[in-house]
mmCIF file of C-alpha atoms and ligand atoms in Angstrom:
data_model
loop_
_atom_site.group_PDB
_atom_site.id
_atom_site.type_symbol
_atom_site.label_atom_id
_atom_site.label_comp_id
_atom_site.label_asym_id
_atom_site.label_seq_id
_atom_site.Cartn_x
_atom_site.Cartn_y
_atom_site.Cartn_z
ATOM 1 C CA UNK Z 1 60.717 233.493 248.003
ATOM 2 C CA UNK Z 2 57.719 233.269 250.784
ATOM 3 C CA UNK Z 3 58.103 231.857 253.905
ATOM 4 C CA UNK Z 4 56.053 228.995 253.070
ATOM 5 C CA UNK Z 5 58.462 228.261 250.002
ATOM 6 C CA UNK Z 6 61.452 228.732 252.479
ATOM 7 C CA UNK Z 7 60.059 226.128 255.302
ATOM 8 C CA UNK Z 8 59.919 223.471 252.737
ATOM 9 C CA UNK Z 9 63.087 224.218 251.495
ATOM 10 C CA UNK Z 10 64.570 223.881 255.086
ATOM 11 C CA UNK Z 11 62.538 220.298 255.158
ATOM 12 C CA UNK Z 12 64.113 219.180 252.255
ATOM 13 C CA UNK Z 13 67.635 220.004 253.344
ATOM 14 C CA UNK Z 14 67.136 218.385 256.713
ATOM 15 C CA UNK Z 15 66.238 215.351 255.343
ATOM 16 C CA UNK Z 16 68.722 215.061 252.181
ATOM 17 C CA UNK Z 17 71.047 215.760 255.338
ATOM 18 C CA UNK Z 18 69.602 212.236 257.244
ATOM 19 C CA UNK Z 19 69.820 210.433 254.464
ATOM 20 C CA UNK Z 20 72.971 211.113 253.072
ATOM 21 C CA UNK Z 21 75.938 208.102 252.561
ATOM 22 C CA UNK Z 22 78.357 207.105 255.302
ATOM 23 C CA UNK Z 23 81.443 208.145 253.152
ATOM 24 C CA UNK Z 24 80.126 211.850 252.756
ATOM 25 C CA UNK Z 25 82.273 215.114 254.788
ATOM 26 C CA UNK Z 26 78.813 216.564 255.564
ATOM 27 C CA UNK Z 27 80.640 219.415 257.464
ATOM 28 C CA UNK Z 28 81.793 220.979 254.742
ATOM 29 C CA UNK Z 29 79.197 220.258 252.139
ATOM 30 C CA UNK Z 30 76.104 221.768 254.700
ATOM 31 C CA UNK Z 31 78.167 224.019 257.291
ATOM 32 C CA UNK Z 32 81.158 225.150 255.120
ATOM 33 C CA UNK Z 33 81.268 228.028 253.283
ATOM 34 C CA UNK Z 34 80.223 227.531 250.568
ATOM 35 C CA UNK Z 35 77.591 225.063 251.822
ATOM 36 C CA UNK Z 36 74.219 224.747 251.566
ATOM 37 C CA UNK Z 37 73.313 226.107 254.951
ATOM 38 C CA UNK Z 38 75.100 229.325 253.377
ATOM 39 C CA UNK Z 39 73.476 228.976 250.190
ATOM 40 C CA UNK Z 40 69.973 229.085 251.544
ATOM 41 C CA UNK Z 41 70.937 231.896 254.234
ATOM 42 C CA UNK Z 42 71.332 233.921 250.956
ATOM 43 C CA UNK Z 43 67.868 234.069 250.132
ATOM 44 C CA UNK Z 44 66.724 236.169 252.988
ATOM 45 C CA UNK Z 45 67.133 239.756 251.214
ATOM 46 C CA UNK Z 46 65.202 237.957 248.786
ATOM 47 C CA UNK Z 47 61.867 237.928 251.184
ATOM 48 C CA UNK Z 48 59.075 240.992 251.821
ATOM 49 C CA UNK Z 49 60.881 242.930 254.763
ATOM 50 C CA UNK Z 50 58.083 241.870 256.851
ATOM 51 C CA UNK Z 51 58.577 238.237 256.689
ATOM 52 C CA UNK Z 52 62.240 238.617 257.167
ATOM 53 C CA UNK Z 53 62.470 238.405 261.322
ATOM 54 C CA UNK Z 54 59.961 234.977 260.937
ATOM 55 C CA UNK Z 55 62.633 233.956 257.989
ATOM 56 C CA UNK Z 56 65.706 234.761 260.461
ATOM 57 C CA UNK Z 57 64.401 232.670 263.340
ATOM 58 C CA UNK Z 58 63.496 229.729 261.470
ATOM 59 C CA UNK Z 59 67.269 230.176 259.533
ATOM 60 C CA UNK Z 60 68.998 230.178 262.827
ATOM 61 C CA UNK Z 61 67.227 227.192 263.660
ATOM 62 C CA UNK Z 62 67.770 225.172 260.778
ATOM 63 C CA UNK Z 63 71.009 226.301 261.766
ATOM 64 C CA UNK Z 64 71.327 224.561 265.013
ATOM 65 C CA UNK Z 65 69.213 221.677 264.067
ATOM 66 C CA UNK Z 66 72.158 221.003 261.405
ATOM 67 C CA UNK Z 67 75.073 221.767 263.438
ATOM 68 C CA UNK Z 68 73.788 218.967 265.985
ATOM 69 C CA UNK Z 69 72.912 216.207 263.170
ATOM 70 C CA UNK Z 70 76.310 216.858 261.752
ATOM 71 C CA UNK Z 71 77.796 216.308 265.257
ATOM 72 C CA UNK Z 72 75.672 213.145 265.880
ATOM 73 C CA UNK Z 73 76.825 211.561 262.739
ATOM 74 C CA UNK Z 74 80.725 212.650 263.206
ATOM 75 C CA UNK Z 75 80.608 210.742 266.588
ATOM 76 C CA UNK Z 76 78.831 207.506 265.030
ATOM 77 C CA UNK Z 77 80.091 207.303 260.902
ATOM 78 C CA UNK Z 78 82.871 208.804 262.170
ATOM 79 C CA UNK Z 79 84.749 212.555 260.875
ATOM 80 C CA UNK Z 80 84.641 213.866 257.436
ATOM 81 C CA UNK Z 81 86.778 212.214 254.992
ATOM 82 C CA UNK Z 82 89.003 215.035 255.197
ATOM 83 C CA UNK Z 83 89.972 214.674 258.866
ATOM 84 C CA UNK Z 84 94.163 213.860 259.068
ATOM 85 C CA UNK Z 85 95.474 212.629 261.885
ATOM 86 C CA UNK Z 86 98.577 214.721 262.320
ATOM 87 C CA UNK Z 87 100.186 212.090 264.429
ATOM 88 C CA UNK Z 88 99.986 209.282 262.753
ATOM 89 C CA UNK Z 89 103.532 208.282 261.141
ATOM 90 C CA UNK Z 90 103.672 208.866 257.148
ATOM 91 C CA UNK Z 91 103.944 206.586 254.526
ATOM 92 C CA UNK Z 92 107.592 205.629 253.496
ATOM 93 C CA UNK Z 93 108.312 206.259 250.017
ATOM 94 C CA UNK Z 94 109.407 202.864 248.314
ATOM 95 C CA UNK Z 95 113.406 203.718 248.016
ATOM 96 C CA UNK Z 96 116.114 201.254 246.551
ATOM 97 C CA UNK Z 97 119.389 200.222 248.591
ATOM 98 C CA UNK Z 98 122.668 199.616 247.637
ATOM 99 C CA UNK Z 99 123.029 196.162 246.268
ATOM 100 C CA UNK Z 100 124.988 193.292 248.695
ATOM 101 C CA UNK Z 101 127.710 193.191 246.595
ATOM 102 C CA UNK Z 102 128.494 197.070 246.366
ATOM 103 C CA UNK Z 103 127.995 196.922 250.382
ATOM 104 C CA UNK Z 104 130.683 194.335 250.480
ATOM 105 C CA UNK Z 105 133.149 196.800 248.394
ATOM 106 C CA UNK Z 106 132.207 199.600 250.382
ATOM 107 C CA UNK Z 107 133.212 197.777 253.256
ATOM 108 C CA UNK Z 108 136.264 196.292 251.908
ATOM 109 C CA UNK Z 109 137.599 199.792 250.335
ATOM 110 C CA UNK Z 110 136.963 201.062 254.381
ATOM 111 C CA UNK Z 111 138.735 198.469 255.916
ATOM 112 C CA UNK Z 112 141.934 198.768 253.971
ATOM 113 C CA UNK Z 113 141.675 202.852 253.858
ATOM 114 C CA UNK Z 114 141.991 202.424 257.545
ATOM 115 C CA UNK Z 115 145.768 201.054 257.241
ATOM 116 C CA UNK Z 116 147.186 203.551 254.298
ATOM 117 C CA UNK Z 117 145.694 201.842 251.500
ATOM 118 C CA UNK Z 118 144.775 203.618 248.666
ATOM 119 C CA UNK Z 119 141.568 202.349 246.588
ATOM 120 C CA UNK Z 120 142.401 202.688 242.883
ATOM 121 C CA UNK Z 121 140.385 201.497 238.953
ATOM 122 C CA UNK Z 122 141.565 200.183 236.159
ATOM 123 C CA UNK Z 123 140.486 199.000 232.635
ATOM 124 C CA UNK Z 124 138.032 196.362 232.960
ATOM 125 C CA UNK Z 125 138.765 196.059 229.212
ATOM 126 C CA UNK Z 126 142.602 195.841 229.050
ATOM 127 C CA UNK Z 127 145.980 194.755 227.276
ATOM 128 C CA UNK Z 128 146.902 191.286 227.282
ATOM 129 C CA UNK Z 129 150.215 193.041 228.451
ATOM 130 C CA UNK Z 130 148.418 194.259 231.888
ATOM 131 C CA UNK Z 131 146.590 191.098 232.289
ATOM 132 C CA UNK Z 132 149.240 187.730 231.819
ATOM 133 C CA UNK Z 133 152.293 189.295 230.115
ATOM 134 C CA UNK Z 134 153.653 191.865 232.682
ATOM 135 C CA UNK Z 135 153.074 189.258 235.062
ATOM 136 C CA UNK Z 136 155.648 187.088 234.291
ATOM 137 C CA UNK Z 137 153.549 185.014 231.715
ATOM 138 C CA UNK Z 138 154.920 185.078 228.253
ATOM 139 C CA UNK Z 139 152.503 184.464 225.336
ATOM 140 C CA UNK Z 140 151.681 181.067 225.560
ATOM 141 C CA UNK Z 141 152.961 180.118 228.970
ATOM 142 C CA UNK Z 142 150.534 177.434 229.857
ATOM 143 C CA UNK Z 143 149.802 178.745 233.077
ATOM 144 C CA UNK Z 144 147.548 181.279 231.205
ATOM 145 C CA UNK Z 145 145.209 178.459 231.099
ATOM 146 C CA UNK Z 146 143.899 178.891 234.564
ATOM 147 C CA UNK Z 147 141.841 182.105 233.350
ATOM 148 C CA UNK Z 148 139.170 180.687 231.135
ATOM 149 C CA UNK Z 149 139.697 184.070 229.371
ATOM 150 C CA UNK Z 150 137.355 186.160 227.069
ATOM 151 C CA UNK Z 151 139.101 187.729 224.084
ATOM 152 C CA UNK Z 152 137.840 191.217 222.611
ATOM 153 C CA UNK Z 153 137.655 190.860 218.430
ATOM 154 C CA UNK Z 154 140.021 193.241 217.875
ATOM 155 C CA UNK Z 155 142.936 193.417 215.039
ATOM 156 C CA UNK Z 156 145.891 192.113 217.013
ATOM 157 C CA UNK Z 157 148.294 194.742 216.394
ATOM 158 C CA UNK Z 158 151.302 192.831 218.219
ATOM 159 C CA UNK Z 159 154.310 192.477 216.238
ATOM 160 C CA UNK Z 160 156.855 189.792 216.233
ATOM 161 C CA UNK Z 161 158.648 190.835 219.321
ATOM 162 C CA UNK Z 162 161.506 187.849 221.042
ATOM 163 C CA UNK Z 163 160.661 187.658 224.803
ATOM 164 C CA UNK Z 164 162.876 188.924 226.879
ATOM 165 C CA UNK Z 165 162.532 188.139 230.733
ATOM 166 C CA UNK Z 166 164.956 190.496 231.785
ATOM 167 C CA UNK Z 167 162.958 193.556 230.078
ATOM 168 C CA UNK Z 168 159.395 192.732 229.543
ATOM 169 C CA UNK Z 169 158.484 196.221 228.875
ATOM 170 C CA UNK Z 170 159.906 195.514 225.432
ATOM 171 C CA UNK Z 171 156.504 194.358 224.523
ATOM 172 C CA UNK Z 172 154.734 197.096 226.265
ATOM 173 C CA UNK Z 173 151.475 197.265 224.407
ATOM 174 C CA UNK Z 174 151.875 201.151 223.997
ATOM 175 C CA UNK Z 175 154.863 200.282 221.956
ATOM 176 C CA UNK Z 176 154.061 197.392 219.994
ATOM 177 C CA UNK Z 177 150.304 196.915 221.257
ATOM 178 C CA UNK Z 178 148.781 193.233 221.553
ATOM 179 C CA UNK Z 179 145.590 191.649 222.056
ATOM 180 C CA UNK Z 180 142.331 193.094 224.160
ATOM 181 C CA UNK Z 181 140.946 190.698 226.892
ATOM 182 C CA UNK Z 182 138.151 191.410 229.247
ATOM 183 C CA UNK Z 183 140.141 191.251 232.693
ATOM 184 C CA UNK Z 184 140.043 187.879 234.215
ATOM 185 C CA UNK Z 185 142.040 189.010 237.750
ATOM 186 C CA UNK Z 186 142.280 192.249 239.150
ATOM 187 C CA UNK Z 187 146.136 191.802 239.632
ATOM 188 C CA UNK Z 188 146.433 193.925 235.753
ATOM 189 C CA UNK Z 189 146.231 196.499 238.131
ATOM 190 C CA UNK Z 190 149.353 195.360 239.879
ATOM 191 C CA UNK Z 191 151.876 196.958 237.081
ATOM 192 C CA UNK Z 192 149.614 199.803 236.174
ATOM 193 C CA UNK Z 193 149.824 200.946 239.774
ATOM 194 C CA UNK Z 194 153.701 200.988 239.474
ATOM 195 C CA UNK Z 195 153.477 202.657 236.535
ATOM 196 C CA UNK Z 196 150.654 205.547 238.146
ATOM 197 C CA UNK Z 197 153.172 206.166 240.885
ATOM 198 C CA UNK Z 198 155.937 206.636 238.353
ATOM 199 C CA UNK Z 199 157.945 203.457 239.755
ATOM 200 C CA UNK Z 200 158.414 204.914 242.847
ATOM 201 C CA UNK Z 201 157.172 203.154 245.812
ATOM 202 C CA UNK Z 202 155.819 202.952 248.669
ATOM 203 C CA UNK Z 203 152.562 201.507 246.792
ATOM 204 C CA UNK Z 204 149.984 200.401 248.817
ATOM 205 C CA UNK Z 205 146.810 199.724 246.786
ATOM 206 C CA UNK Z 206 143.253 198.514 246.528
ATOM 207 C CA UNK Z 207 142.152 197.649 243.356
ATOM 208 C CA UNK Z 208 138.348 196.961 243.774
ATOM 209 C CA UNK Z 209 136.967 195.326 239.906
ATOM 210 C CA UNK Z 210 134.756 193.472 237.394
ATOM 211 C CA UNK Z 211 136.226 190.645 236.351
ATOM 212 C CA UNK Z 212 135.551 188.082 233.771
ATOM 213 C CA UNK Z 213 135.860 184.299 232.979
ATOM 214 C CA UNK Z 214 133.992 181.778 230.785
ATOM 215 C CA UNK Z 215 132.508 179.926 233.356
ATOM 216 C CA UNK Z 216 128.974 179.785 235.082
ATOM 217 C CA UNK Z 217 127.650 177.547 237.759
ATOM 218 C CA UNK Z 218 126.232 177.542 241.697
ATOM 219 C CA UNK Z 219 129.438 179.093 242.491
ATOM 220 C CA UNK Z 220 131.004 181.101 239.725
ATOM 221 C CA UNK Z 221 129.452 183.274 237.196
ATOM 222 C CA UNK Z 222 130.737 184.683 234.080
ATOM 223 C CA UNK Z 223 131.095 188.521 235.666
ATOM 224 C CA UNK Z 224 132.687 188.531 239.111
ATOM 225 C CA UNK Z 225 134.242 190.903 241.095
ATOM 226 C CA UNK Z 226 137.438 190.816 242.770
ATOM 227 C CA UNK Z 227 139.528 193.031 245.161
ATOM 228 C CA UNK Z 228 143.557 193.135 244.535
ATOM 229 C CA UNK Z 229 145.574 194.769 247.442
ATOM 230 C CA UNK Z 230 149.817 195.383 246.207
ATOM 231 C CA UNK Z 231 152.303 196.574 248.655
ATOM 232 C CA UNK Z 232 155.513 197.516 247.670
ATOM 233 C CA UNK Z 233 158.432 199.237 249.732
ATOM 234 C CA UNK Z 234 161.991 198.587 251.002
ATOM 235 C CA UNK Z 235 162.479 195.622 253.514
ATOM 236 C CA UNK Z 236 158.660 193.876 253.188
ATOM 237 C CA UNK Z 237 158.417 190.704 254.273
ATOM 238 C CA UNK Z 238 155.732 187.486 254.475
ATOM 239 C CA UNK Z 239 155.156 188.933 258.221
ATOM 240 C CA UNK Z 240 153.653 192.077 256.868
ATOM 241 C CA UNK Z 241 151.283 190.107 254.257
ATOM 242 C CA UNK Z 242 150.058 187.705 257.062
ATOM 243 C CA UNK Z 243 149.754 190.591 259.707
ATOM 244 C CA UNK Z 244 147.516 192.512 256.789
ATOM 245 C CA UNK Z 245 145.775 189.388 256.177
ATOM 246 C CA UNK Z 246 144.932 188.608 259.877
ATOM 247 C CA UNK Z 247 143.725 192.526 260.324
ATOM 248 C CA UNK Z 248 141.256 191.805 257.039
ATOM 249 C CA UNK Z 249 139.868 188.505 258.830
ATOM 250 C CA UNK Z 250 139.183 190.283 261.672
ATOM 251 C CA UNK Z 251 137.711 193.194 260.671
ATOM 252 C CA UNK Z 252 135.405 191.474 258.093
ATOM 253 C CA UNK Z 253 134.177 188.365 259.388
ATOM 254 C CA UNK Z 254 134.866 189.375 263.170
ATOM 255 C CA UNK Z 255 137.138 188.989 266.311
ATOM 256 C CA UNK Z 256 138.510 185.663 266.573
ATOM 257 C CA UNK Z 257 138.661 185.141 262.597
ATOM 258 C CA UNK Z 258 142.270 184.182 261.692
ATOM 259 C CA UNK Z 259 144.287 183.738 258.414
ATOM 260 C CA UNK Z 260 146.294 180.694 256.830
ATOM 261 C CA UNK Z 261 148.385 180.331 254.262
ATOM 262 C CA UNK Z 262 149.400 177.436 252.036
ATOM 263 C CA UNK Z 263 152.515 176.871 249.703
ATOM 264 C CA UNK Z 264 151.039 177.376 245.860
ATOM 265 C CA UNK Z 265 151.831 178.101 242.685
ATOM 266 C CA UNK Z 266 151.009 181.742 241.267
ATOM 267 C CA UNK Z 267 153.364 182.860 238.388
ATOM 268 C CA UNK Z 268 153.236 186.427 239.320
ATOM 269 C CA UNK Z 269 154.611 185.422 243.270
ATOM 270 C CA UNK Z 270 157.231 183.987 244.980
ATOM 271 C CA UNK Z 271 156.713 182.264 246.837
ATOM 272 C CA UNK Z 272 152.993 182.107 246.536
ATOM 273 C CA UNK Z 273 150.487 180.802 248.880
ATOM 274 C CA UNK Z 274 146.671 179.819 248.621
ATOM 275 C CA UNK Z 275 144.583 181.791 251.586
ATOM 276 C CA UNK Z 276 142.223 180.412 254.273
ATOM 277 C CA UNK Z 277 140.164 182.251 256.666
ATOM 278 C CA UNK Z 278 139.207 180.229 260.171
ATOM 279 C CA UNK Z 279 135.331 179.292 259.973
ATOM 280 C CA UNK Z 280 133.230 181.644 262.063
ATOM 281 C CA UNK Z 281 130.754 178.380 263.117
ATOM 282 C CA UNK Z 282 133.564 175.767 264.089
ATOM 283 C CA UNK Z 283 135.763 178.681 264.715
ATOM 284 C CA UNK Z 284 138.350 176.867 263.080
ATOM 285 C CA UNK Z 285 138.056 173.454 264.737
ATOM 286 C CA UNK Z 286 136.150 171.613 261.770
ATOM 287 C CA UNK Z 287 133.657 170.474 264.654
ATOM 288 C CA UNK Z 288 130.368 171.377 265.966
ATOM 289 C CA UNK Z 289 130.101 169.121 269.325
ATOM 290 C CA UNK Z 290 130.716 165.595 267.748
ATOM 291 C CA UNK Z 291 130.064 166.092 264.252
ATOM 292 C CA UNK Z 292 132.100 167.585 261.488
ATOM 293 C CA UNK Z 293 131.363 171.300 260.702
ATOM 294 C CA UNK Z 294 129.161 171.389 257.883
ATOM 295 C CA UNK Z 295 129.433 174.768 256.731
ATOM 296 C CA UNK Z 296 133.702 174.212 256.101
ATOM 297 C CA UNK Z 297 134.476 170.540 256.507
ATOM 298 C CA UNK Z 298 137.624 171.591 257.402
ATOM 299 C CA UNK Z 299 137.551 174.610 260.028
ATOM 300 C CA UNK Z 300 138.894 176.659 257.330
ATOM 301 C CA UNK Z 301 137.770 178.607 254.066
ATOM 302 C CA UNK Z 302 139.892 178.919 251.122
ATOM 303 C CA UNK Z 303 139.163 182.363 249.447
ATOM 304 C CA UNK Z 304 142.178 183.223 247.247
ATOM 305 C CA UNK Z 305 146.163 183.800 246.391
ATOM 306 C CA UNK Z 306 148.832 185.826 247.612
ATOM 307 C CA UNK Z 307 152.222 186.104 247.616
ATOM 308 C CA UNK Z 308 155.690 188.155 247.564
ATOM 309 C CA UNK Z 309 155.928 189.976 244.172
ATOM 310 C CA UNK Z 310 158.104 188.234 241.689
ATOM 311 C CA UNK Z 311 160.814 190.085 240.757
ATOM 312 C CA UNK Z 312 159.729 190.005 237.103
ATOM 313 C CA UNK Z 313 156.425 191.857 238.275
ATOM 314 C CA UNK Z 314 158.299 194.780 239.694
ATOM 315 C CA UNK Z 315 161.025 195.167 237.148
ATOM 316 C CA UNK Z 316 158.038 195.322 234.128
ATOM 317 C CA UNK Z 317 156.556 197.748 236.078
ATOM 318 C CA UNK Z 318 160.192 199.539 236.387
ATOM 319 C CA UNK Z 319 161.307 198.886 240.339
ATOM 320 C CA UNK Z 320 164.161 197.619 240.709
ATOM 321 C CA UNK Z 321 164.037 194.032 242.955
ATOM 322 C CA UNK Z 322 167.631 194.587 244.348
ATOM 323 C CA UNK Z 323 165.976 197.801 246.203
ATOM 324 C CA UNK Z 324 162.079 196.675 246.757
ATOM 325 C CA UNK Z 325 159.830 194.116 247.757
ATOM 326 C CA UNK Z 326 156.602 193.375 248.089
ATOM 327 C CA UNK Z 327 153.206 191.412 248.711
ATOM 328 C CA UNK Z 328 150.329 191.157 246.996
ATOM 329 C CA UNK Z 329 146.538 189.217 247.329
ATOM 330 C CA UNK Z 330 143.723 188.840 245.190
ATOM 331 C CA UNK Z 331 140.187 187.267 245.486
ATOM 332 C CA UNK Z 332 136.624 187.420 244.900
ATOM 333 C CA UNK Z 333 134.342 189.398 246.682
ATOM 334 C CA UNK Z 334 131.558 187.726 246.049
ATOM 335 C CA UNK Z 335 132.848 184.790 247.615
ATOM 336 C CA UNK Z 336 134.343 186.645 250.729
ATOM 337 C CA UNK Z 337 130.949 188.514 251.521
ATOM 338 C CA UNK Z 338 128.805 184.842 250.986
ATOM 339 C CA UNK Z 339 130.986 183.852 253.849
ATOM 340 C CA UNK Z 340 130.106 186.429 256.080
ATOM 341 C CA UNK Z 341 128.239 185.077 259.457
ATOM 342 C CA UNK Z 342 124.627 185.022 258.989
ATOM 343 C CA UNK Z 343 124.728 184.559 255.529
ATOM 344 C CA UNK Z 344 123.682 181.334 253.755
ATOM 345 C CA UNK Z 345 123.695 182.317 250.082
ATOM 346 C CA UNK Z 346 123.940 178.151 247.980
ATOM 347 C CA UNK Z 347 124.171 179.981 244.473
ATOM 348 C CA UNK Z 348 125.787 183.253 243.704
ATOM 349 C CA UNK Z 349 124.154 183.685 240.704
ATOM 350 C CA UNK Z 350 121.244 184.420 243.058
ATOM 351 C CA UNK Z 351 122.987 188.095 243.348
ATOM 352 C CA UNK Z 352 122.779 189.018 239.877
ATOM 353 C CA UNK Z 353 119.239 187.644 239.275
ATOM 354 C CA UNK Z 354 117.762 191.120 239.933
ATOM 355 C CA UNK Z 355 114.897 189.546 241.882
ATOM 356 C CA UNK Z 356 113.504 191.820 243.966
ATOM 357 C CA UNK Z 357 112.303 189.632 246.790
ATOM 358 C CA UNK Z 358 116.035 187.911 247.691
ATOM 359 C CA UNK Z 359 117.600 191.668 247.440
ATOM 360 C CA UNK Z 360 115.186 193.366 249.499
ATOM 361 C CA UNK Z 361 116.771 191.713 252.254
ATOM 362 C CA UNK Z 362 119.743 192.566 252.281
HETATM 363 N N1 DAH A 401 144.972 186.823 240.362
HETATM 364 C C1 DAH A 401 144.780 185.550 241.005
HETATM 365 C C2 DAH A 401 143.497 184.903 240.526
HETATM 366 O O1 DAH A 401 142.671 185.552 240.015
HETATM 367 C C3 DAH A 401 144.744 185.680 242.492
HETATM 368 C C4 DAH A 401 146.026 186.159 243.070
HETATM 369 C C5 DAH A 401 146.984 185.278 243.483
HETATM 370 C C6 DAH A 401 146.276 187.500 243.202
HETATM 371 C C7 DAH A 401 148.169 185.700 244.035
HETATM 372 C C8 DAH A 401 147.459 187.957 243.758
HETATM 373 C C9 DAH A 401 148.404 187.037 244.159
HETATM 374 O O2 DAH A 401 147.741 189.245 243.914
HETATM 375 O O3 DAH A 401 149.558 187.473 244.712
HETATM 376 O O4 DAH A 401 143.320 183.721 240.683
#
């Protein structure tokens, strides 16, 4: 190369350097390493030694001439591409969260873990035993017809059995079988948990499930979930199912919630009641100033059943009801949680839609 060659060269760059795009890191592609500053620095053994000092001068020029353009356009375009600001925050990842309604069991499971409980699983697919008969519902008692029940369409291996109050287990399905029915309560669990703990009490479970019924509307849908609490030991009384029932209220829905029970009709209890917790708006007065309450009518929610174990229940589970009583409760969580303050959820079915935008904000 001659020097003549090597001054246009140095034109050319200067000026591809003026004109090139906004967007460009013109630090690194003239001034980095391997940039074209560098690349045309590597000519110079390439000259006749004598032009070489002339070559060097006008090099470290160009050199100079560069470094201040580059600056000039960092402070006006702004940086190079490349620049990071260290301290701005990252970009969260887009995770998933736990859906409302597993929240709600988590919570639930906690709250009665707290007082001894002990949170247990059962079938979801289960013997017609577990479900109605051990519960002090002979086939075809018509009080089965409360559980708009799904059947599974399997061979019904029951045989011709007589009912015998006094020892249900007669027609314990692991001796003569019986039909398949996806669970419609989570009270099957009540006699399997006496059964776990090898008849021996104290029992004090929470049976946290899927259940199923044919039904489908604002408020139901056909899978549901339900939570079943069973407490079984020597001298247990109503006192210790309202006391557990007022600690639940509390705990859930918030200081100043209370419980009520009503005289009902389970056939699994006696006596039985229906439950009601206070409403957290009227807080339990069925008014807001003049007006009725519009969120309970009534001051009070009804959310489920309870009762004192019948002593059918216990005996098919083998506990003798001379020596042992108990309480038990059972109700839908989806219901409880769409009750929680704060919460204004018209149709349940809403939670299993798997849309996106009403989940996200939970
Ligand atoms: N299993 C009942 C239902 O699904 C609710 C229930 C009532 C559960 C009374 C209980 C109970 O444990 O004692 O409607």
């Amino acid at each position: 190369m001659t020097i003549s060659e090597l001054q246009t060269a140095i034109q050319d760059l200067v000026q591809q350097l003026t004109a090139e795009a906004p967007g460009v890191d013109v630090r690194t592609k003239y001034l980095g390493k391997k940039g074209l500053f560098n690349q045309l620095a590597r000519v110079l053994p390439s000259l006749a030694p004598e032009d070489r000092k002339t070559a060097g001068q006008l090099i470290n020029e160009v050199r100079t001439q560069l470094e201040a353009t580059v600056l000039e356009r960092e402070k006006t375009v702004g940086a190079s591409t490349n620049w990071v600001d260290v301290t701005m925050p990252g970009k969260k990842p887009a995770v998933g969260h736990v859906h409302p309604i597993s929240q709600a069991m988590a919570e639930i499971t906690r709250i009665f873990e707290k007082v001894g409980f002990t949170r247990v699983r059962y079938p979801e697919v289960d013997w017609d035993w577990y479900v109605f008969e051990s519960l002090n519902m002979p086939p075809d008692h018509p009080a089965r017809d409360e559980w708009e029940t799904f059947f599974v369409d399997v061979p019904d291996t029951t045989k011709p059995v007589e009912y015998d109050a006094n020892n249900p287990r007669k027609r314990h399905p692991s001796l003569v079988g019986g039909k398949m029915v996806l669970t419609t309560h989570t009270s099957n669990g009540q006699v399997r948990e006496m059964e776990r703990l090898n008849s021996t009490p104290p029992i004090r479970m929470i049976n946290i499930a899927r259940c199923y019924r044919r039904q489908q509307d604002a408020t139901h849908t056909q899978m549901f979930h339900q939570f079943e609490g069973l407490v079984v030991d020597k001298g247990i009384t109503i006192q210790h199912l309202k006391g557990t029932l007022d600690y639940f209220a509390r705990e859930f829905y918030g200081p100043g919630t209370k419980s009520r029970i009503r005289p009902f009709h389970f056939q699994f209890t006696e006596p039985s009641f229906e439950v009601d917790f206070s409403c957290h708006i009227c807080m339990g007065t069925g008014k807001v100033g003049e007006n009725k309450c519009k969120f309970c009518k009534s001051g009070w929610h009804e959310v489920g059943g309870a009762g004192m174990v019948h002593p059918n229940v216990l005996k098919a589970g083998g506990i003798d009801p001379e020596e042992y009583t108990g309480f038990a409760f059972g109700w839908g969580v989806e219901r409880t949680y769409t009750l929680k303050p704060g919460l204004h959820i018209d149709d349940i079915r809403l939670l299993y839609s798997g849309d996106m935008r009403f989940l996200e904000q939970f």
